[in-house]
Short mmCIF file of C-alpha atoms in Angstrom, two decimals:
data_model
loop_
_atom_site.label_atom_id
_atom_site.label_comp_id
_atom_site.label_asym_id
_atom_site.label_seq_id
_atom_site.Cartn_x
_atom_site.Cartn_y
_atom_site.Cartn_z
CA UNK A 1 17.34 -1.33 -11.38
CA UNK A 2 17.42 -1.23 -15.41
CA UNK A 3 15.57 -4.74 -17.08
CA UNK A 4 18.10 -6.30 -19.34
CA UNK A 5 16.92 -6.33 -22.99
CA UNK A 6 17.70 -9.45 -23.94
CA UNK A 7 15.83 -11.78 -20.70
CA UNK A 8 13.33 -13.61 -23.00
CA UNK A 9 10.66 -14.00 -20.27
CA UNK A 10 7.47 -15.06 -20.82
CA UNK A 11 4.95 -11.96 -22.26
CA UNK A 12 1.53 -11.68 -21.02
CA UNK A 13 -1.56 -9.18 -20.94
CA UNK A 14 -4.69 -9.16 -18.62
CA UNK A 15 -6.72 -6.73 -16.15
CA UNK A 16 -5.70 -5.09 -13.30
CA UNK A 17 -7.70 -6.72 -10.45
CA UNK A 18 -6.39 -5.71 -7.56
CA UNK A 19 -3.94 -2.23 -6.47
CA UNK A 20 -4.83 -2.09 -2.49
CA UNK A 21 -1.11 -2.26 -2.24
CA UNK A 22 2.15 -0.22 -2.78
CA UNK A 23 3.86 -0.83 -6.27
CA UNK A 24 1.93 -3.88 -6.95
CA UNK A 25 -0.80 -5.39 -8.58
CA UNK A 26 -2.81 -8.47 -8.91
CA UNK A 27 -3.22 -9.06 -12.83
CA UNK A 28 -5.82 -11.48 -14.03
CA UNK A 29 -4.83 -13.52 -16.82
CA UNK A 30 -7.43 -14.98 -19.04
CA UNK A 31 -6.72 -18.23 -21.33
CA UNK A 32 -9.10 -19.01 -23.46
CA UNK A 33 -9.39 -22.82 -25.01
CA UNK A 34 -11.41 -25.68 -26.41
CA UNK A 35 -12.45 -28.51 -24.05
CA UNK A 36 -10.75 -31.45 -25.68
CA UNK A 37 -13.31 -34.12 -26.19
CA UNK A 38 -16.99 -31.59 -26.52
CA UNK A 39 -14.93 -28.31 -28.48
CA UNK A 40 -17.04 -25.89 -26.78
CA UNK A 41 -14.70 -22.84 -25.77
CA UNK A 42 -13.64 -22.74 -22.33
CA UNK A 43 -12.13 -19.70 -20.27
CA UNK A 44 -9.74 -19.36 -17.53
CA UNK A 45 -8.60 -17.13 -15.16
CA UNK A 46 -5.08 -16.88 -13.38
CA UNK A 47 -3.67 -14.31 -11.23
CA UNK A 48 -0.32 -13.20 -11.42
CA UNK A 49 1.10 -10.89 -8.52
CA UNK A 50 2.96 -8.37 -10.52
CA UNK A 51 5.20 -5.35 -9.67
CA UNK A 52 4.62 -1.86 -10.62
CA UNK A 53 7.57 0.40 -9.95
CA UNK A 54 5.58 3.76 -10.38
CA UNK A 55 2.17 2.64 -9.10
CA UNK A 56 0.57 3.63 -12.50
CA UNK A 57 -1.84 1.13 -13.35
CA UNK A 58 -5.40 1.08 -11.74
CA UNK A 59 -8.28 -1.15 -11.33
CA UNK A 60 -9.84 -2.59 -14.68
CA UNK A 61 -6.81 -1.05 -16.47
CA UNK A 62 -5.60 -3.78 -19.31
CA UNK A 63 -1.68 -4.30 -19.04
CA UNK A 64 1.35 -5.97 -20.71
CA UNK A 65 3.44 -7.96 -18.08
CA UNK A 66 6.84 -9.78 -18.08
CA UNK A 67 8.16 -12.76 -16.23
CA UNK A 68 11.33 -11.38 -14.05
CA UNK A 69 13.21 -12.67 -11.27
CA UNK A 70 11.27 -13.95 -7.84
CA UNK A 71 10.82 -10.16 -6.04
CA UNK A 72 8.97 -11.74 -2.90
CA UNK A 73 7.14 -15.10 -2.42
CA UNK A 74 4.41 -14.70 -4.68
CA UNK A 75 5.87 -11.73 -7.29
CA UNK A 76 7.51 -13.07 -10.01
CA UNK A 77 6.01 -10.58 -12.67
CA UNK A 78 6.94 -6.60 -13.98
CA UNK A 79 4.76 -4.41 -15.70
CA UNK A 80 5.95 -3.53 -19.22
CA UNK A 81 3.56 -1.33 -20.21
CA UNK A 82 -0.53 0.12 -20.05
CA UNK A 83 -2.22 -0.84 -22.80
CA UNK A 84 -5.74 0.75 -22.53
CA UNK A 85 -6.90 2.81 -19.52
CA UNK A 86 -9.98 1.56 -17.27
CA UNK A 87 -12.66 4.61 -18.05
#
């Protein structure tokens, strides 16, 4: 199933947290902001349930995901590509 080129979904990149399951993966997400009213920096974690086709990635592995179509009730993200290897 080829990924059209031109779907402008959302771009994303966080650590591999989870890959207990086949082709997919539990990618933390980390935002990092000011609190409004005391500007000390703030960081937050959310998980995105993402699919990987070729079960390449690994635990603590740093990835580059993509919003996609709903593949089950809780995936709703693809794995684009590995940016830096857990090691």
């Amino acid at each position: 199933m080829a990924e059209r080129e031109t779907f402008g979904g959302r771009l994303a990149e966080g650590r591999v947290l989870k890959a207990n399951t086949e082709k997919t993966r539990v990618v933390g997400i980390e935002i990092r902001s000011s609190h409004r009213l005391y500007g000390k920096g703030i960081s937050r974690t959310t998980k995105a349930v993402t699919h990987d086709e070729g079960n390449e990635s690994s635990v603590g592995d740093i990835v580059r995901i993509r919003e996609c179509r709903p593949m089950s009730k809780t995936k709703r993200w693809r794995l684009v590509e590995i940016l830096e290897r857990a090691g």
